[in-house]
Amino acid sequence: MTEKLIFESSREGRRATAQAPLRQRVDLPDHLRRNTPPLLPQVSELQTVRHFTRLSQMNFSIDTHVYPLGSCTMKYNPRGCNTLAMLPGFLARHPLSHESMGQGFLQTMYELQDMLKEVTGMKGVSLTPMAGAQGEFAGVAMIKAYHDARGDSARNEILVPDAAHGTNPATAVMCGCKVVEIPTDDQGDVDLEELRKAVGPQTAGIMLTNPSTLGVFERHIEEVRGIVHDAGGLLYYDGANLNAILGKVRPGDMGFDVIHMNLHKTFSTPHGGGGPGSGAVGVGERLLPYMPIPVVGKDGDTYRWLDEKDIPGTIGRLSAFMGNAGVLLRAYIYMRMLGRDGMSRVSEYATLNANYVMVRLRDAGFDLAFPRRRASHEFIISLKRQARELGVTAMDFAKSLLDYGFHAPTTYFPLLVPECLLIEPTETEAKEDLDGFVEAMVAILAESAHDPEKVKGAPYTTPVRRLDDVKAARQLDLVYNPASADA
Amino acid sequence: MAFIPHTETDVREMLQAIGVDSIDQLFDEIPQALRVDGLKGVPEAVGEMEITRIMHQRAARDGEPLTFIGAGAYEHHIPAAVWEIATRGEFYSAYTPYQAEASQGTLQLIYEFQTMMASLTGLDVSNASMYDGASALGEAALMAVRANRKSRSGKILMPRTLHPLYRKVARAVAGNQGLEFIEVDYDHANGTLDLKALEAYADEDVTALVIPQPNFLGRFEDVDALTDWAHARDAQVIAVVNPTSLALIKPPGEWGEKGADIACGEGQPLGIPMSSGGPFFGFMTCRQSWVRQMPGRIVGRTTDMDGRTGYTLTLQAREQHIRRSKATSNICTNQGLMVTGATIYMSLLGAEGLAGVATACMNNTARMVEVMSSVDGVEVAFAGGQFHEAVLKLDCPVAPVLERLAAEDIAGGLDLSAEYPELGNALLVCATETKSGDDIVRFGKAMADAVAAVAGGKR
């Protein structure tokens, strides 16, 4: 199944005339005018609807497939959250309109800030960061601002465990810091000896994900906190895996000074094919003066924006307005529907599902990366043995799973574990669907033994088969050019 | 249990398979001292029916005012098909298209988006989008520093005719990496950047000049002269443009002799609701020669092992998940779903439909300016036309006027007096194609009443 480019359905003079006003004469000098029209397709409404509906059908998604993509928390996105966030009163609100015209929205944001404070054990929350990576940026920028305000500007090193997401070191650099990698021990915990050696008067802070990207809880978190705080550094919590501990343990109680939350993971706002996300940040006492603006405040019964005047030490604005406001509405609605007990159930059933699939795969002959550890909400298997003995890699398994109707787990991340699959079933998958995933893995393992070439050639049932990434990078074709298409 | 499918039998069987007695036992690696007993500060769960009532009440409270504010977020008609299709589960609930074979829909759509944005801005290549227009400018400044190897200063000239919030965001996003953002004043009588003001920097090492078109005050800059001025000094040109206007006005790629190097801006006018300021999306396009310096996702067309055409993420060696601390940016996601909406919007409108919107905006704003110019106590700040925003000068403070208009359910514009004190009691107003003649007349009357009431005994 392939679909032509929409430009290839374009015919001169065809228009969806109900959709836009007709061109009017305007008073515009010649030197400002555009001479050749832009390459936008000339198609009917039906052609547009059909084209994009067909494109949608070429995607795997949570709504159509089990999607056990580790570190991404691909849980069900309740439809009600979307419907209610798209009520006309929310969509029609201009971000710069008078505060009296936005009390319903502002109240909702204020309550969301409060709920997130409770969930994380932090003292303040700013909702503006537009994605996890921007939340990380806000967090590290606040750590820098804190040290700078104390005249402690020599602190410019950020410690990052070697298992961390790539955004962690990239963020540290964007904040003008140097990155120091800390190794992990053979049980998946931070190597405390190496951490002690790495800290010093140059340490700005450490970025930690807990449970880590290795799918295990960092058991020495209290020692890590002691070592970093004693050295004068601050602790940053990457909330990528908050789903695993919701209602069980709070980053604030673990001693973290700042945290970002991926609302598109833990609080089920849509991933949307790669965004918009939302990376709200929470801070402890020490970083309250530096929060990104705007934040929503309350005077009596009236809600209002807090800006530079209220938070003079702020690291500033990360978006023109209020971050991904519509995403925040969806997170609020989801959190209200979960309620306090539902939050704890999220981590309980996410953890139950992960441990169940882990044990079943282990019993079926797969190698666990950390066989002596509990899974958090996710876990890692390594196909190193299969790669050596059968020549079938983690990527081959991933592609083969697509033919069985399962989205692939995360492949080759974290980089520490060779031939790895990082598997996160989430709490919203039913047991029989988890069993189906295990059965597919078992079937692929059997195929790998008697017909490895077939597995290496997968997928067979998707709209296209494996793509030539080298060609894509070497012979760059990033935009459609009708002239070269005719040739 | 909300959104959790497990039956008691399921749980029993699963615990048995794992070999534990209770779910709680699965958390036994977490130090006991750190455990919390529930989240008492979170309210009890409500069902979909109850939350529906709550959200309807709040949305109704905010209402649907008659909006004459622009300033970076614009009210346009959005064809029904846009969000009907974009919120299909296959788009809405998919992840970033790392597994290309399972994501051809999203990938092909982004390729089509890249084509549309590159063409709209008159440049060669586009990325898959940034967070919003303001943060895209911050990233564009960082990109210019990487691309302009002749410059070592990291100095970025930003005219004061650029959106004040964009200037703040660019500083917050890029300021930690040694860039210096310098604000250049404008001609207060005319509302556009003065070439003479730029001359103060003629002999300095400048990395890039930012040129907004139309500018924040609604005016058209002399983009050809400004672009040539920058290029004559080996500075790069970063265009900040409104995508609707580009159906009508000269695209950045054709500015001056050589064209702008990078274009960026806010994609919201292309079918994205105002929604209190987000989610929107930023766009970024550039010349082919700078593509490896561009941040964010990029989709390329290639072939599969059977020779069929397919689409995949490419040039990933720029990105954080490969390059980690050496990446062009820490950006991970784009604003995929908003890009989906915008691509459907641009397909439905086509070049002619978008020009229709742009011309209707221009003419409605001209009509609004005419109506306002006859209101006592209101004058139009700059003569000689504008795109779809204009500055009004009042003979009384702006804030109480806006308050009175708000009481009439009119979002009456943006108060400029704090950011542009030299303009006095200035108000930025906007009329898009959504405003009828009656709306504009109503706005004029309400403005006359509000100004008269606030000015009171003064006149």
XYZ file of N, CA and C in Angstrom, chain A residues 118-275:
474
model
N 1.745 17.963 44.387
C 1.424 16.861 45.300
C 2.017 15.539 44.796
N 1.896 15.317 43.501
C 2.360 14.058 42.919
C 3.879 13.922 43.026
N 4.592 15.045 42.927
C 6.058 14.991 42.884
C 6.705 15.356 44.205
N 5.939 15.944 45.125
C 6.537 16.369 46.392
C 7.410 17.597 46.251
N 7.157 18.406 45.205
C 7.949 19.617 45.009
C 7.176 20.828 45.537
N 7.886 21.977 45.635
C 7.280 23.167 46.239
C 6.616 24.089 45.215
N 7.106 24.058 43.996
C 6.534 24.925 42.967
C 6.520 24.208 41.636
N 5.576 24.580 40.758
C 5.495 23.968 39.428
C 5.297 25.062 38.386
N 6.064 24.960 37.302
C 5.833 25.821 36.138
C 5.470 24.926 34.966
N 4.392 25.286 34.286
C 3.847 24.408 33.246
C 4.361 24.743 31.849
N 5.204 25.768 31.719
C 5.470 26.279 30.372
C 6.351 25.408 29.473
N 7.304 24.628 29.960
C 8.157 23.913 28.992
C 7.337 23.031 28.032
N 7.694 23.079 26.751
C 6.842 22.494 25.714
C 7.173 21.044 25.380
N 8.191 20.486 26.027
C 8.537 19.083 25.795
C 9.502 18.677 26.888
N 9.740 17.378 26.992
C 10.669 16.914 28.002
C 12.019 17.598 27.881
N 12.521 17.707 26.658
C 13.847 18.304 26.470
C 13.853 19.760 26.913
N 12.742 20.475 26.711
C 12.703 21.862 27.161
C 12.557 21.939 28.681
N 11.887 20.949 29.271
C 11.831 20.867 30.721
C 13.224 20.635 31.302
N 13.990 19.772 30.648
C 15.368 19.546 31.078
C 16.157 20.850 31.002
N 15.970 21.541 29.890
C 16.666 22.818 29.703
C 16.323 23.769 30.854
N 15.037 23.869 31.152
C 14.608 24.759 32.236
C 15.262 24.340 33.548
N 15.307 23.042 33.799
C 15.859 22.542 35.052
C 17.335 22.865 35.211
N 18.111 22.589 34.173
C 19.550 22.838 34.268
C 19.819 24.348 34.284
N 19.024 25.114 33.518
C 19.196 26.576 33.540
C 18.924 27.113 34.947
N 17.937 26.533 35.636
C 17.661 26.979 37.009
C 18.819 26.621 37.945
N 19.390 25.438 37.759
C 20.538 25.043 38.591
C 21.687 26.029 38.389
N 21.942 26.386 37.125
C 22.992 27.377 36.823
C 22.671 28.713 37.478
N 21.430 29.151 37.341
C 21.031 30.446 37.889
C 21.211 30.463 39.401
N 20.912 29.337 40.036
C 21.065 29.218 41.488
C 22.533 29.409 41.893
N 23.426 28.701 41.207
C 24.846 28.827 41.546
C 25.348 30.238 41.243
N 24.930 30.770 40.097
C 25.373 32.120 39.718
C 24.937 33.150 40.756
N 23.689 33.015 41.229
C 23.169 33.988 42.189
C 23.958 33.945 43.493
N 24.581 32.793 43.784
C 25.385 32.681 44.997
C 26.852 33.003 44.755
N 27.153 33.503 43.549
C 28.541 33.812 43.225
C 29.395 32.566 43.085
N 28.737 31.456 42.731
C 29.403 30.156 42.673
C 29.489 29.692 41.218
N 29.861 30.622 40.327
C 29.740 30.369 38.888
C 30.752 29.376 38.341
N 31.721 28.990 39.157
C 32.687 27.997 38.671
C 32.039 26.626 38.506
N 30.859 26.470 39.068
C 30.178 25.169 38.950
C 29.559 25.046 37.560
N 30.249 24.351 36.692
C 29.762 24.251 35.314
C 29.773 22.821 34.793
N 29.895 21.843 35.697
C 29.853 20.445 35.243
C 28.546 19.783 35.654
N 27.940 19.120 34.683
C 26.728 18.349 34.955
C 27.094 16.860 34.845
N 26.790 16.133 35.894
C 27.058 14.691 35.886
C 25.862 13.973 35.270
N 26.161 13.038 34.382
C 25.092 12.305 33.703
C 25.475 10.829 33.671
N 24.646 9.946 34.222
C 24.957 8.515 34.132
C 25.030 8.072 32.664
N 25.840 7.090 32.391
C 26.033 6.696 30.992
C 24.780 6.077 30.371
N 23.813 5.707 31.199
C 22.587 5.117 30.660
C 21.553 6.186 30.253
N 21.856 7.460 30.462
C 20.852 8.518 30.325
C 20.365 8.693 28.888
N 19.194 9.297 28.767
C 18.703 9.727 27.452
C 19.679 10.722 26.843
N 19.766 10.723 25.497
C 20.666 11.643 24.800
C 20.345 13.095 25.051
N 19.081 13.375 25.393
C 18.715 14.767 25.652
C 19.459 15.315 26.870
N 19.807 14.459 27.846
C 20.480 14.960 29.063
C 21.804 15.643 28.739
N 22.753 14.951 28.107
C 24.004 15.651 27.785
C 23.799 16.815 26.809
N 22.906 16.672 25.854
C 22.668 17.764 24.897
C 22.116 18.994 25.620
N 21.261 18.767 26.613
C 20.704 19.871 27.393
C 21.791 20.584 28.179
N 22.656 19.806 28.821
C 23.717 20.409 29.633
C 24.543 21.359 28.767
N 24.826 20.938 27.535
C 25.611 21.779 26.638
C 24.831 23.046 26.264
N 23.534 22.900 26.004
C 22.736 24.088 25.662
C 22.701 25.096 26.802
N 22.930 24.611 28.032
C 22.943 25.520 29.182
C 24.351 26.004 29.476
N 25.279 25.713 28.580
C 26.640 26.203 28.749
C 27.461 25.387 29.738
N 27.059 24.138 29.986
C 27.782 23.293 30.941
C 28.606 22.220 30.231
N 29.552 21.662 30.980
C 30.304 20.508 30.501
C 29.644 19.238 31.044
N 29.788 18.151 30.300
C 29.148 16.897 30.689
C 30.193 15.930 31.209
N 29.928 15.321 32.360
C 30.811 14.275 32.881
C 29.965 13.009 33.028
N 30.367 11.950 32.333
C 29.595 10.701 32.387
C 29.994 9.877 33.604
N 28.990 9.311 34.261
C 29.228 8.449 35.419
C 28.837 7.024 35.028
N 29.731 6.071 35.215
C 29.396 4.704 34.808
C 28.370 4.036 35.735
N 27.792 2.975 35.206
C 26.792 2.195 35.928
C 27.431 0.881 36.351
N 27.056 0.365 37.529
C 27.635 -0.929 37.928
C 26.879 -2.091 37.280
N 27.318 -3.313 37.540
C 26.756 -4.448 36.788
C 25.336 -4.802 37.214
N 24.835 -4.161 38.259
C 23.443 -4.380 38.644
C 22.540 -3.214 38.216
N 23.104 -2.286 37.459
C 22.285 -1.207 36.928
C 22.209 0.024 37.815
N 22.898 0.015 38.955
C 22.902 1.198 39.819
C 24.091 2.090 39.457
N 23.999 3.371 39.868
C 25.115 4.289 39.654
C 26.330 3.788 40.440
N 27.502 3.837 39.818
C 28.740 3.407 40.472
C 29.155 4.489 41.472
N 28.925 4.205 42.762
C 29.106 5.245 43.785
C 30.563 5.669 43.923
N 31.487 4.721 43.759
C 32.910 5.076 43.857
C 33.273 6.109 42.795
N 32.826 5.829 41.577
C 33.130 6.751 40.473
C 32.445 8.100 40.695
N 31.257 8.059 41.257
C 30.544 9.312 41.526
C 31.327 10.143 42.555
N 31.816 9.491 43.608
C 32.595 10.220 44.621
C 33.813 10.869 43.993
N 34.463 10.147 43.060
C 35.650 10.708 42.413
C 35.304 11.893 41.529
N 34.097 11.874 40.955
C 33.747 12.882 39.940
C 33.290 14.207 40.543
N 32.741 14.190 41.757
C 32.185 15.443 42.293
C 33.280 16.339 42.864
N 32.955 17.616 42.951
C 33.914 18.579 43.491
C 33.365 19.984 43.380
N 34.212 20.966 43.578
C 33.742 22.361 43.555
C 33.284 22.817 42.168
N 33.553 21.992 41.146
C 33.106 22.341 39.792
C 31.731 21.728 39.476
N 31.185 20.948 40.389
C 29.940 20.226 40.125
C 28.723 21.143 40.251
N 27.999 21.300 39.177
C 26.743 22.063 39.218
C 25.605 21.166 39.680
N 25.593 19.931 39.194
C 24.523 19.031 39.583
C 24.603 17.707 38.848
N 23.626 16.841 39.137
C 23.542 15.538 38.464
C 22.145 15.397 37.884
N 22.070 14.816 36.700
C 20.770 14.520 36.073
C 20.540 13.021 36.189
N 19.429 12.680 36.827
C 19.193 11.265 37.103
C 17.768 10.888 36.709
N 17.639 9.722 36.114
C 16.319 9.176 35.849
C 16.128 8.030 36.837
N 15.026 8.021 37.573
C 14.823 6.940 38.539
C 13.352 6.549 38.587
N 12.996 5.302 38.259
C 13.859 4.236 37.796
C 14.649 4.671 36.553
N 15.831 4.102 36.410
C 16.714 4.510 35.328
C 16.235 3.973 33.994
N 16.920 4.365 32.939
C 16.568 3.862 31.602
C 16.872 2.377 31.480
N 17.535 1.805 32.496
C 17.804 0.368 32.462
C 16.621 -0.426 33.008
N 15.565 0.273 33.397
C 14.369 -0.423 33.847
C 14.447 -0.903 35.280
N 15.351 -0.323 36.057
C 15.470 -0.713 37.473
C 15.499 0.532 38.344
N 15.066 0.363 39.598
C 15.066 1.480 40.534
C 16.480 1.684 41.077
N 16.929 2.931 41.098
C 18.256 3.261 41.641
C 18.193 3.106 43.162
N 18.780 2.008 43.656
C 18.606 1.685 45.077
C 19.430 2.575 45.990
N 20.494 3.147 45.467
C 21.379 3.973 46.306
C 21.042 5.450 46.216
N 19.777 5.741 45.910
C 19.431 7.130 45.665
C 19.783 8.027 46.844
N 19.618 7.496 48.078
C 19.927 8.349 49.238
C 21.419 8.652 49.334
N 22.262 7.660 48.994
C 23.705 7.917 48.976
C 24.074 8.906 47.871
N 23.443 8.725 46.691
C 23.721 9.641 45.583
C 23.394 11.070 46.010
N 22.241 11.226 46.636
C 21.839 12.554 47.092
C 22.889 13.126 48.050
N 23.321 12.293 49.004
C 24.299 12.750 49.981
C 25.595 13.199 49.321
N 26.084 12.384 48.391
C 27.378 12.693 47.757
C 27.281 14.007 46.975
N 26.206 14.165 46.194
C 26.094 15.354 45.325
C 25.802 16.600 46.158
N 24.884 16.498 47.091
C 24.583 17.665 47.930
C 25.789 18.075 48.778
N 26.506 17.101 49.330
C 27.677 17.430 50.149
C 28.735 18.159 49.332
N 28.783 17.848 48.035
C 29.756 18.514 47.165
C 29.245 19.875 46.685
N 28.023 20.239 47.075
C 27.483 21.547 46.677
C 26.681 21.521 45.395
N 26.455 20.339 44.814
C 25.672 20.242 43.580
C 24.199 20.009 43.875
N 23.377 20.173 42.857
C 21.946 19.938 42.997
C 21.541 18.695 42.207
N 20.359 18.159 42.553
C 19.888 16.931 41.905
C 18.732 17.223 40.973
N 18.877 16.764 39.741
C 17.855 16.943 38.725
C 17.188 15.596 38.454
N 15.870 15.567 38.505
C 15.151 14.317 38.233
C 14.530 14.380 36.844
N 14.975 13.480 35.978
C 14.380 13.343 34.651
C 13.133 12.473 34.814
N 11.961 13.065 34.589
C 10.703 12.376 34.875
C 10.236 11.412 33.807
N 11.134 10.995 32.932
C 10.738 10.097 31.854
C 10.023 8.852 32.388
N 10.427 8.408 33.567
C 9.892 7.147 34.081
C 9.010 7.324 35.312
N 8.413 8.480 35.428
C 7.547 8.762 36.569
C 6.379 7.786 36.655
N 5.973 7.238 35.506
C 4.849 6.301 35.496
C 5.088 5.112 36.440
N 6.367 4.794 36.636
C 6.713 3.602 37.420
C 6.528 3.793 38.916
N 6.509 5.038 39.375
C 6.531 5.274 40.827
C 5.395 6.165 41.295
N 4.460 6.453 40.389
C 3.370 7.372 40.711
C 2.648 6.903 41.981
N 2.589 7.778 42.975
C 1.886 7.441 44.210
C 2.635 6.496 45.120
N 3.851 6.102 44.747
C 4.634 5.160 45.570
C 5.791 5.879 46.247
N 6.489 6.699 45.481
C 7.618 7.451 46.017
C 7.696 8.727 45.202
N 8.051 9.832 45.876
C 8.020 11.120 45.188
C 9.431 11.693 45.069
N 9.745 12.239 43.893
C 11.088 12.796 43.691
C 11.468 13.795 44.783
N 10.506 14.612 45.228
C 10.806 15.582 46.284
C 11.269 14.883 47.552
N 10.643 13.751 47.864
C 11.019 13.010 49.067
C 12.366 12.301 48.900
N 12.738 12.021 47.634
C 14.044 11.388 47.400
C 15.162 12.423 47.481
N 14.805 13.692 47.591
C 15.826 14.725 47.754
C 16.164 15.487 46.490
N 15.366 15.302 45.439
C 15.655 16.029 44.200
C 15.276 17.503 44.345
N 16.076 18.356 43.724
C 15.847 19.798 43.790
C 14.977 20.284 42.640
N 14.978 19.545 41.551
C 14.201 19.973 40.384
C 13.843 18.742 39.561
N 12.703 18.790 38.927
C 12.209 17.646 38.163
C 11.460 18.149 36.945
N 11.578 17.435 35.836
C 10.616 17.692 34.764
C 9.747 16.459 34.605
N 8.497 16.710 34.231
C 7.564 15.606 34.012
C 7.207 15.572 32.535
N 7.150 14.386 31.973
C 6.657 14.273 30.605
C 5.167 13.992 30.689
N 4.374 15.067 30.558
C 2.927 14.856 30.692
C 2.409 13.947 29.582
N 3.122 13.920 28.438
C 2.719 13.054 27.329
C 3.047 11.595 27.608
N 3.748 11.320 28.666
C 3.949 9.921 29.046
C 3.029 9.617 30.233
N 3.429 10.119 31.404
C 2.734 9.756 32.637
C 1.261 10.160 32.636
N 0.964 11.325 32.078
C -0.403 11.810 32.168
C -1.137 11.775 30.829
N -0.613 10.889 29.961
C -1.411 10.360 28.861
C -1.881 11.373 27.833
N -1.169 12.488 27.695
C -1.515 13.360 26.571
C -0.914 12.728 25.315
N -1.501 13.012 24.148
C -1.116 12.235 22.961
C 0.326 12.501 22.524
N 0.955 11.481 21.939
C 2.285 11.680 21.363
C 2.192 12.320 19.980
N 1.048 12.189 19.330
C 0.796 12.962 18.107
C 1.763 12.734 16.963
N 2.393 11.563 16.902
C 3.365 11.329 15.839
C 4.649 12.122 16.057
N 4.941 12.465 17.325
C 6.170 13.208 17.624
C 5.867 14.603 18.126
N 4.985 14.713 19.058
C 4.687 16.004 19.667
C 3.288 16.481 19.313
